[in-house]
Coordinates of C-alpha atoms and ligand atoms in Angstrom, one line a residue:
X1112 CA 136.5 125.6 143.0
X1113 CA 134.1 124.4 145.7
X1114 CA 131.5 123.1 143.5
X1115 CA 131.3 120.1 141.0
X1116 CA 128.7 118.3 139.0
X1117 CA 129.2 114.7 138.0
X1118 CA 126.7 112.8 135.8
X1119 CA 125.1 109.4 136.6
X1120 CA 121.7 107.7 136.1
X1121 CA 119.0 106.3 138.4
X1122 CA 117.2 103.1 137.5
X1123 CA 113.4 102.7 137.4
X1124 CA 112.1 99.7 135.5
X1125 CA 114.0 99.8 132.2
X1126 CA 114.2 103.6 132.4
X1127 CA 117.5 105.2 133.4
X1128 CA 117.0 108.9 133.9
X1129 CA 120.0 111.2 134.0
X1130 CA 121.0 112.3 137.6
X1131 CA 123.3 115.2 138.3
X1132 CA 125.4 114.6 141.3
X1133 CA 126.1 118.1 142.6
X1134 CA 128.7 118.5 145.3
X1135 CA 129.3 121.7 147.2
X1136 CA 132.0 122.2 149.8
X1137 CA 131.2 125.2 152.0
X1138 CA 132.5 126.8 155.1
X1139 CA 131.1 125.8 158.4
X1140 CA 131.5 123.0 160.8
X1141 CA 132.5 119.7 159.3
X1142 CA 129.5 117.8 158.1
X1143 CA 128.4 115.6 155.2
X1144 CA 124.9 115.5 153.9
X1145 CA 123.2 113.8 150.9
X1146 CA 119.9 115.3 149.7
X1147 CA 117.6 114.5 146.8
X1148 CA 115.2 111.6 147.8
X1149 CA 118.0 109.1 148.4
X1150 CA 117.1 105.7 149.8
X1151 CA 118.8 104.1 152.8
X1152 CA 121.5 102.4 150.7
X1153 CA 122.4 105.8 149.1
X1154 CA 122.4 107.5 152.5
X1155 CA 124.9 104.9 153.7
X1156 CA 127.0 105.9 150.7
X1157 CA 128.3 108.7 153.0
X1158 CA 130.1 106.3 155.2
X1159 CA 131.5 104.2 152.4
X1160 CA 132.8 107.3 150.5
X1161 CA 134.3 108.8 153.6
X1162 CA 136.2 105.6 154.4
X1163 CA 137.2 104.9 150.8
X1164 CA 138.6 108.4 150.4
X1165 CA 140.6 108.2 153.6
X1166 CA 142.0 104.7 152.7
X1167 CA 143.1 106.0 149.3
X1168 CA 145.1 108.8 150.9
X1169 CA 142.7 111.7 150.1
X1170 CA 141.7 114.4 152.5
X1171 CA 138.0 114.8 153.2
X1172 CA 137.7 118.5 152.8
X1173 CA 137.1 120.4 156.0
X1174 CA 133.8 122.2 156.0
X1175 CA 130.2 121.4 155.1
X1176 CA 129.9 118.9 152.2
X1177 CA 126.5 118.9 150.6
X1178 CA 125.7 116.3 147.9
X1179 CA 122.5 116.9 145.9
X1180 CA 121.2 114.2 143.6
X1181 CA 119.1 116.1 141.1
X1182 CA 116.3 116.0 140.0
X1183 CA 115.2 115.6 143.6
X1184 CA 111.8 113.9 142.8
X1185 CA 113.4 110.9 141.2
X1186 CA 113.9 108.0 143.6
X1187 CA 117.5 106.9 143.8
X1188 CA 118.6 103.5 145.0
X1189 CA 121.6 101.3 145.3
X1190 CA 125.3 101.9 145.8
X1191 CA 125.8 103.1 142.2
X1192 CA 126.2 106.7 143.3
X1193 CA 129.3 106.1 145.5
X1194 CA 131.8 106.7 142.7
X1195 CA 130.2 109.9 141.4
X1196 CA 129.9 111.2 145.0
X1197 CA 133.5 110.4 145.8
X1198 CA 134.8 111.9 142.5
X1199 CA 132.5 114.9 143.0
X1200 CA 134.1 115.6 146.4
X1201 CA 137.6 115.3 144.9
X1202 CA 136.8 117.7 142.1
X1203 CA 135.0 120.2 144.3
X1204 CA 138.0 120.2 146.7
X1205 CA 140.4 120.6 143.8
X1206 CA 142.1 117.3 144.4
X1207 CA 141.2 116.3 140.8
X1208 CA 140.7 118.4 137.6
X1209 CA 137.1 118.6 136.4
X1210 CA 137.9 118.3 132.6
X1211 CA 138.1 114.5 132.3
X1212 CA 134.6 114.1 133.7
X1213 CA 132.8 116.3 131.1
X1214 CA 130.1 114.4 129.3
X1215 CA 131.0 111.4 131.4
X1216 CA 128.8 109.3 133.5
X1217 CA 130.1 107.5 136.6
X1218 CA 128.8 104.4 138.3
X1219 CA 130.1 102.1 141.0
X1220 CA 129.7 101.0 144.6
X1221 CA 132.8 101.6 146.7
X1222 CA 134.2 99.2 149.3
X1223 CA 135.8 100.9 152.3
X1224 CA 139.2 100.3 150.8
X1225 CA 138.2 101.9 147.5
X1226 CA 137.5 98.9 145.3
X1227 CA 134.7 99.3 142.8
X1228 CA 131.9 96.7 143.1
X1229 CA 129.6 95.9 140.2
X1230 CA 126.1 97.4 140.3
X1231 CA 122.7 96.1 139.1
X1232 CA 121.1 97.2 135.9
X1233 CA 124.1 98.4 134.0
X1234 CA 122.9 97.4 130.6
X1235 CA 119.7 99.6 130.4
X1236 CA 121.9 102.4 131.9
X1237 CA 124.6 101.9 129.2
X1238 CA 122.0 101.9 126.5
X1239 CA 120.6 105.3 127.6
X1240 CA 124.2 106.7 128.1
X1241 CA 125.0 105.6 124.6
X1242 CA 122.0 107.5 123.2
X1243 CA 123.1 110.6 125.0
X1244 CA 126.6 110.2 123.5
X1245 CA 128.3 110.1 126.9
X1246 CA 131.4 108.3 128.0
X1247 CA 130.7 105.9 130.9
X1248 CA 133.1 104.8 133.6
X1249 CA 131.9 101.8 135.6
X1250 CA 133.1 98.9 137.7
X1251 CA 135.3 96.5 135.7
X1252 CA 132.9 93.7 136.8
X1253 CA 130.1 95.3 134.8
X1254 CA 132.2 95.9 131.6
X1255 CA 131.1 92.7 129.7
X1256 CA 127.5 93.5 130.3
X1257 CA 127.8 97.1 129.2
X1258 CA 129.6 96.0 126.1
X1259 CA 126.3 94.7 124.8
X1260 CA 125.4 98.4 124.1
X1261 CA 127.7 98.2 121.1
X1262 CA 128.1 101.9 120.2
X1263 CA 128.6 103.0 123.8
X1264 CA 131.9 104.4 125.0
X1265 CA 132.5 102.4 128.1
X1266 CA 135.5 102.3 130.4
X1267 CA 136.1 100.0 133.3
X1268 CA 137.9 100.6 136.6
X1269 CA 138.5 98.2 139.5
X1270 CA 139.5 100.8 142.0
X1271 CA 138.9 104.4 142.9
X1272 CA 142.6 105.1 142.5
X1273 CA 142.4 104.0 138.8
X1274 CA 139.7 106.5 138.1
X1275 CA 141.8 109.2 139.8
X1276 CA 144.9 108.2 137.8
X1277 CA 142.8 108.4 134.6
X1278 CA 141.6 111.9 135.6
X1279 CA 145.2 113.1 136.2
X1280 CA 146.2 111.7 132.8
X1281 CA 148.5 109.1 134.4
X1282 CA 146.8 106.0 133.0
X1283 CA 144.1 104.8 130.6
X1284 CA 141.1 102.7 131.5
X1285 CA 140.3 99.5 129.5
X1286 CA 137.4 99.8 127.1
X1287 CA 134.7 97.2 126.8
X1288 CA 135.4 94.3 124.4
X1289 CA 132.8 93.5 121.8
X1290 CA 130.2 90.9 123.0
X1291 CA 130.2 87.4 121.6
X1292 CA 127.9 86.9 118.7
X1293 CA 127.5 83.2 118.8
X1294 CA 126.1 81.1 121.6
X1295 CA 128.5 79.0 123.6
X1296 CA 127.9 75.4 122.6
X1297 CA 126.3 74.0 125.6
X1298 CA 124.7 70.5 125.8
X1299 CA 121.1 71.5 125.0
X1300 CA 118.6 68.6 125.4
X1301 CA 117.4 67.3 122.0
X1302 CA 113.9 66.2 120.9
X1303 CA 115.5 63.0 119.6
X1304 CA 115.5 61.7 123.2
X1305 CA 111.7 61.8 123.4
X1306 CA 110.2 58.5 122.3
X1307 CA 106.7 58.3 121.0
X1308 CA 104.4 61.2 121.9
X1309 CA 103.8 62.1 118.3
X1310 CA 100.8 64.3 119.1
X1311 CA 102.5 66.2 121.9
X1312 CA 105.5 66.7 119.6
X1313 CA 103.2 68.1 116.9
X1314 CA 101.7 70.5 119.5
X1315 CA 105.1 71.5 120.5
X1316 CA 106.1 72.2 116.9
X1317 CA 102.9 74.3 116.3
X1318 CA 103.5 76.2 119.6
X1319 CA 107.1 76.9 118.5
X1320 CA 106.1 78.0 115.0
X1321 CA 103.4 80.5 116.1
X1322 CA 104.6 81.3 119.6
X1323 CA 101.4 79.8 121.1
X1324 CA 100.9 78.9 124.7
X1325 CA 100.6 75.2 125.5
X1326 CA 99.2 73.1 128.3
X1327 CA 100.3 69.4 128.5
X1328 CA 98.1 67.0 130.5
X1329 CA 99.3 63.5 131.3
X1330 CA 100.2 60.9 133.9
X1331 CA 103.5 61.2 135.9
X1332 CA 106.7 60.3 133.9
X1333 CA 105.2 60.5 130.5
X1334 CA 107.7 63.2 129.3
X1335 CA 105.9 66.5 129.8
X1336 CA 108.8 68.2 131.5
X1337 CA 111.1 66.7 129.0
X1338 CA 109.2 68.1 126.1
X1339 CA 108.9 71.6 127.6
X1340 CA 112.7 71.7 128.2
X1341 CA 113.2 71.1 124.5
X1342 CA 111.1 73.9 123.3
X1343 CA 113.8 76.7 123.3
X1344 CA 116.0 74.7 121.0
X1345 CA 113.4 74.6 118.2
X1346 CA 112.4 78.2 118.5
X1347 CA 113.8 80.6 115.9
X1348 CA 116.9 82.6 117.0
X1349 CA 116.3 85.8 118.8
X1350 CA 116.9 89.0 116.8
X1351 CA 119.6 91.3 118.1
X1352 CA 116.9 93.7 119.4
X1353 CA 115.1 90.9 121.2
X1354 CA 118.3 89.6 122.7
X1355 CA 119.2 93.1 124.0
X1356 CA 115.7 93.6 125.6
X1357 CA 116.0 90.3 127.3
X1358 CA 119.5 91.0 128.4
X1359 CA 118.5 94.4 129.8
X1360 CA 115.9 92.7 132.0
X1361 CA 118.4 90.1 133.2
X1362 CA 120.8 92.9 134.0
X1363 CA 118.2 94.6 136.1
X1364 CA 117.5 91.5 138.1
X1365 CA 121.2 91.2 138.7
X1366 CA 121.1 87.5 139.6
X1367 CA 123.9 85.7 137.9
X1368 CA 123.6 87.3 134.5
X1369 CA 126.0 85.5 132.1
X1370 CA 126.9 87.8 129.3
X1371 CA 128.1 85.0 127.0
X1372 CA 124.6 83.6 127.1
X1373 CA 122.9 86.8 126.0
X1374 CA 121.7 85.3 122.7
X1375 CA 120.1 82.3 124.3
X1376 CA 116.4 82.3 124.6
X1377 CA 115.4 82.3 128.3
X1378 CA 113.7 79.2 129.7
X1379 CA 112.3 79.9 133.2
X1380 CA 110.7 77.3 135.3
X1381 CA 109.7 78.8 138.6
X1382 CA 108.7 76.2 141.3
X1383 CA 105.0 76.0 142.2
X1384 CA 105.7 77.5 145.6
X1385 CA 106.6 80.8 143.9
X1386 CA 104.8 83.8 145.2
X1387 CA 102.9 86.3 143.0
X1388 CA 105.7 88.8 143.5
X1389 CA 108.3 86.3 142.4
X1390 CA 106.3 85.6 139.3
X1391 CA 105.4 89.0 138.1
X1392 CA 108.0 91.1 139.9
X1393 CA 107.6 93.7 142.7
X1394 CA 109.1 94.7 145.9
X1395 CA 109.6 98.1 147.5
X1396 CA 112.2 98.8 144.8
X1397 CA 110.4 96.9 142.0
X1398 CA 112.4 94.2 140.4
X1399 CA 111.5 92.1 137.4
X1400 CA 109.8 88.7 138.1
X1401 CA 109.9 85.4 136.3
X1402 CA 107.5 86.5 133.6
X1403 CA 109.9 89.4 132.7
X1404 CA 113.0 87.2 132.9
X1405 CA 111.2 84.9 130.4
X1406 CA 110.7 87.9 128.1
X1407 CA 111.1 86.6 124.5
X1408 CA 111.5 83.1 125.8
X1409 CA 109.6 80.3 127.6
X1410 CA 107.9 80.4 131.0
X1411 CA 107.3 76.8 132.0
X1412 CA 104.9 76.2 134.9
X1413 CA 105.2 72.6 135.8
X1414 CA 102.5 71.0 138.0
X1415 CA 100.2 73.9 137.1
X1416 CA 97.4 73.1 139.7
X1417 CA 99.9 73.2 142.5
X1418 CA 100.4 76.9 142.0
X1419 CA 98.4 79.1 144.3
X1420 CA 95.3 80.2 142.4
X1421 CA 95.9 83.8 143.3
X1422 CA 99.4 83.5 141.9
X1423 CA 98.1 82.2 138.6
X1424 CA 95.5 84.9 138.3
X1425 CA 98.1 87.6 138.2
X1426 CA 99.3 86.1 134.9
X1427 CA 96.1 86.9 133.1
X1428 CA 96.8 90.4 132.3
X1429 CA 100.5 90.2 131.2
X1430 CA 99.7 87.2 129.0
X1431 CA 97.5 89.5 126.9
X1432 CA 99.4 92.7 127.1
X1433 CA 103.0 91.5 127.0
X1434 CA 104.2 93.8 129.8
X1435 CA 103.6 94.4 133.5
X1436 CA 103.3 97.7 135.3
X1437 CA 104.1 97.5 139.0
X1438 CA 102.7 100.5 140.9
X1439 CA 104.0 101.5 144.3
X1440 CA 103.0 104.6 146.2
X1441 CA 106.1 106.5 145.2
X1442 CA 106.7 105.2 141.7
X1443 CA 105.6 103.0 138.8
X1444 CA 107.9 100.6 137.1
X1445 CA 107.2 98.9 133.8
X1446 CA 108.8 95.7 132.7
X1447 CA 108.4 93.8 129.4
X1448 CA 106.9 90.3 129.7
X1449 CA 106.2 88.8 126.3
X1450 CA 106.7 85.2 127.2
X1451 CA 105.5 81.9 125.8
X1452 CA 103.6 80.1 128.4
X1453 CA 104.0 76.3 128.6
X1454 CA 102.3 74.5 131.4
X1455 CA 102.1 70.8 132.5
X1456 CA 99.7 69.1 134.8
X1457 CA 98.4 65.6 135.7
X1458 CA 94.8 64.8 134.8
X1459 CA 93.9 64.3 138.5
X1460 CA 95.6 64.4 141.9
X1461 CA 96.9 60.8 141.7
X1462 CA 97.9 61.3 138.1
X1463 CA 96.3 58.2 136.6
X1464 CA 92.9 59.3 135.4
X1465 CA 92.3 57.8 132.0
X1466 CA 95.5 55.8 132.1
X1467 CA 94.8 52.2 130.9
X1468 CA 97.8 50.8 132.8
X1469 CA 96.9 52.2 136.3
X1470 CA 93.8 52.7 138.4
X1471 CA 92.7 56.1 139.4
X1472 CA 91.5 56.3 143.0
X1473 CA 90.5 60.0 143.0
X1474 CA 86.9 60.9 143.9
X1475 CA 85.0 63.1 141.4
X1476 CA 85.0 65.9 144.0
X1477 CA 88.8 65.8 144.4
X1478 CA 89.3 65.8 140.7
X1479 CA 86.9 68.8 140.3
X1480 CA 88.8 70.6 143.1
X1481 CA 92.1 69.9 141.5
X1482 CA 91.1 71.2 138.1
X1483 CA 89.2 74.0 139.6
X1484 CA 92.5 75.5 140.8
X1485 CA 93.1 76.7 137.3
X1486 CA 90.5 79.3 136.5
X1487 CA 88.5 79.3 133.3
X1488 CA 89.9 82.7 132.2
X1489 CA 93.4 81.3 132.5
X1490 CA 92.6 78.2 130.5
X1491 CA 90.9 80.4 127.9
X1492 CA 94.2 82.1 127.3
X1493 CA 96.1 78.9 126.5
X1494 CA 96.0 78.1 122.8
X1495 CA 96.9 74.5 122.8
X1496 CA 95.8 71.8 125.2
X1497 CA 97.4 68.4 124.5
X1498 CA 97.3 65.0 126.1
X1499 CA 100.6 63.3 126.8
X1500 CA 99.7 59.7 127.5
X1501 CA 102.0 57.1 129.1
X1502 CA 104.5 55.6 126.6
X1503 CA 104.5 51.8 126.3
X1504 CA 107.6 49.7 127.1
X1505 CA 108.0 48.8 123.4
X1506 CA 108.3 52.5 122.4
X1507 CA 110.7 53.4 125.2
X1508 CA 113.0 50.4 124.5
X1509 CA 112.8 50.9 120.7
X1510 CA 116.2 51.6 119.2
X1511 CA 115.1 54.1 116.6
X1512 CA 115.7 57.7 117.8
X1513 CA 113.0 60.2 117.2
X1514 CA 113.3 63.2 114.9
X1515 CA 116.1 65.6 116.2
X1516 CA 115.4 69.2 117.2
X1517 CA 117.4 70.5 114.2
X1518 CA 114.9 69.1 111.7
X1519 CA 111.9 70.4 113.6
X1520 CA 113.6 73.8 114.0
X1521 CA 114.0 74.1 110.2
X1522 CA 110.2 73.7 109.7
X1523 CA 109.5 76.1 112.5
X1524 CA 111.8 78.7 111.0
X1525 CA 110.2 78.5 107.6
X1526 CA 106.7 78.8 109.1
X1527 CA 107.8 81.8 111.2
X1528 CA 109.4 83.5 108.2
X1529 CA 106.0 83.2 106.4
X1530 CA 104.3 84.9 109.3
X1531 CA 106.8 87.8 109.5
X1532 CA 106.6 88.3 105.7
X1533 CA 102.8 88.4 105.8
X1534 CA 102.1 90.4 108.9
X1535 CA 105.4 91.5 110.5
X1536 CA 104.9 89.5 113.7
X1537 CA 104.3 85.9 114.9
X1538 CA 100.7 84.6 114.8
X1539 CA 100.5 84.6 118.6
X1540 CA 100.6 88.4 118.5
X1541 CA 97.7 88.8 116.2
X1542 CA 94.9 90.5 118.0
X1543 CA 91.1 90.9 117.5
X1544 CA 90.1 91.8 114.0
X1545 CA 93.6 91.3 112.6
X1546 CA 93.2 87.5 113.2
X1547 CA 90.5 86.9 110.6
X1548 CA 92.2 89.3 108.2
X1549 CA 95.6 87.5 108.4
X1550 CA 94.1 84.0 108.5
X1551 CA 92.5 84.4 105.0
X1552 CA 90.3 81.5 105.9
X1553 CA 88.2 79.8 103.3
X1554 CA 84.4 79.9 103.8
X1555 CA 84.1 76.2 104.8
X1556 CA 86.8 76.6 107.4
X1557 CA 84.8 79.5 109.0
X1558 CA 81.6 77.5 109.0
X1559 CA 83.4 74.6 110.7
X1560 CA 84.8 77.0 113.3
X1561 CA 81.4 78.5 113.9
X1562 CA 79.9 75.1 114.5
X1563 CA 82.7 74.2 116.9
X1564 CA 82.2 77.4 118.8
X1565 CA 78.6 76.6 119.5
X1566 CA 79.2 72.9 120.4
X1567 CA 82.1 73.6 122.7
X1568 CA 80.7 76.9 124.0
X1569 CA 83.9 78.6 123.0
X1570 CA 84.4 82.2 124.1
X1571 CA 85.1 84.9 121.5
X1572 CA 88.7 84.9 122.7
X1573 CA 89.0 81.1 122.2
X1574 CA 87.5 81.6 118.7
X1575 CA 90.3 83.9 117.8
X1576 CA 92.8 81.6 119.5
X1577 CA 91.7 78.6 117.5
X1578 CA 91.9 80.6 114.3
X1579 CA 95.4 81.8 115.1
X1580 CA 96.5 78.2 115.8
X1581 CA 94.9 77.2 112.5
X1582 CA 96.9 80.0 110.8
X1583 CA 100.1 78.5 112.2
X1584 CA 99.2 75.0 111.1
X1585 CA 98.6 76.4 107.6
X1586 CA 102.0 78.2 107.7
X1587 CA 103.7 74.9 108.7
X1588 CA 102.0 73.3 105.7
X1589 CA 103.2 76.2 103.5
X1590 CA 99.6 77.2 102.6
X1591 CA 98.5 80.8 102.1
X1592 CA 94.9 80.1 103.0
X1593 CA 93.5 78.5 106.2
X1594 CA 91.5 75.5 105.2
X1595 CA 89.0 73.3 107.0
X1596 CA 91.6 70.7 107.8
X1597 CA 93.7 73.3 109.6
X1598 CA 90.8 74.5 111.7
X1599 CA 89.8 70.9 112.4
X1600 CA 93.3 70.1 113.7
X1601 CA 93.4 73.4 115.8
X1602 CA 90.1 72.4 117.4
X1603 CA 91.5 69.0 118.5
X1604 CA 93.9 71.0 120.7
X1605 CA 91.0 72.5 122.8
X1606 CA 90.4 69.4 124.9
X1607 CA 89.7 71.2 128.2
X1608 CA 87.0 73.4 126.6
X1609 CA 85.3 70.3 125.5
X1610 CA 85.0 69.1 129.1
X1611 CA 84.3 72.4 130.5
X1612 CA 82.1 72.2 133.6
X1613 CA 80.3 68.9 133.2
X1614 CA 82.8 66.2 133.1
X1615 CA 85.6 66.9 135.5
X1616 CA 85.5 63.3 136.5
X1617 CA 85.7 61.9 133.0
X1618 CA 89.1 60.9 131.7
X1619 CA 90.9 63.4 129.6
X1620 CA 91.4 60.8 127.0
X1621 CA 87.8 59.7 126.9
Ligands
LIG1465 N1 108.5 59.9 125.9 C1 109.6 59.6 126.6 N2 110.7 59.2 125.9 C2 111.9 58.9 126.6 N3 112.0 59.0 127.9 C3 110.9 59.4 128.6 C4 109.7 59.7 128.0 N4 108.8 60.0 129.0 C5 109.5 59.9 130.1 N5 110.8 59.5 129.9 C6 111.8 59.3 131.0 O1 111.1 59.6 132.2 C7 111.7 60.7 132.9 C8 110.7 61.6 133.5 O2 110.0 62.3 132.5 P1 109.3 63.7 132.7 O3 110.0 64.4 133.9 O4 109.3 64.5 131.5 O5 107.9 63.3 133.2 P2 106.6 64.2 133.5 O6 105.6 63.9 132.5 O7 107.0 65.6 133.6 O8 106.2 63.6 134.9 P3 105.5 64.4 136.1 O9 104.1 64.5 135.8 O10 105.7 63.5 137.3 O11 106.2 65.7 136.3 C9 112.6 61.4 131.8 O12 113.7 62.0 132.4 C10 112.9 60.2 130.9 O13 114.1 59.6 131.4
LIG1466 MG1 107.3 66.9 135.2

């Protein structure tokens, strides 16, 4: 035999299309070529494979070796094709039997000595391989991650020689162990640590119950970052499907993905110096950004006005659509990005505007410029604006702990269960006309909302957002119908609309 085909997959966004690695060993002068739109890393595969085969005691067949990665129009990246290419050469030159590689996909980057190194994006690949009913052989270092695809037949190997021993029937390869179902008990910060701030805590609870976006405004050291960090602990647990989607994105990003944490809701807090690409993803070979890594979890933007305005603007579209499409000349990659946005900011550059205990020295122009860094359209997309004032010394020193996260989480769960039973999704995902339909608001509540819309010059989007928040408040209260008091409370969380334009210099708390 001078021809062999080995199966593998390429990676594009969360898609993992089947790739046939065809190897032909022909007569002619010794040469080795890889065709089929391979990128530089794949082209370098030649040298790694050549060295690995030699160091494992195999002969590189004399003659012209042609490797074709089909289909040719699919971009291929990374070192994942090293193993299929090496095995393809061994099968084509009859140094290994072809049988063991039927309906089997191979992945792995080879070291020059033949060790198999983990590759990026194994989980989405394993999920596709599972659907195709194929066996997969991949680097031992990727085994835990691949095991999240529960029904997949996955075998791990640490060295090229182990795969060869398996092909000759001399040894078995270890299968993936089932993934852990429970979360490791890490020390998660608790809401009991946060003193005072009853209004901000209420906003956090509403945000958690309905999945709403939240902006906290307050002086330095009032507990904004503290509150945000405690949000994941009061959110309902992720479903298995949600956890798998999130894990697939993390697997693609390839940065320190810890499998035992796969059920933990992500909490991402990129620094304000982050670039647009770091936030939404990108690159010549598109990778997921922070918004996708926060998929099904929380994206916390601390010191919001310090972010570059252009960087914040790229968030507008994914906030609404829940996904991001990154287009490059050669390809398009799509990543999910259904995140809950939580942001924090000071009321002015010095941070003390409206603070009774300190004097603000900012000029109106500076304050306007500071707030102006957050565009109206972005603010419009944030459901809840809440003030987080300075806590007094008596409250901080007070001995009584505040309500713990576990108690708040119970109310949040009950409210979320009501939403799922009524409309099959969280309130934050109600769109357009389905908002009034699901809100079941009483007439007086709608009149109140109409008046508020005029007074505060709310946009149609903000109108729906207020109604969605009111729906969540009613769910927390266990009420089927949205009443005036729910709408009234929801409106109190639109502080920045109230000051739109005119009063940048006025204190937030005025
Ligand atoms: N409400 C509070 N209850 C208990 N401790 C608090 C509270 N607010 C602040 N602290 C203490 O102050 C520290 C700083 O709080 P945090 O980082 O949340 O402030 P911040 O509002 O984010 O400030 P900045 O605007 O400077 O980012 C906390 O680690 C905590 O020790
Ligand atoms: Mg902070």
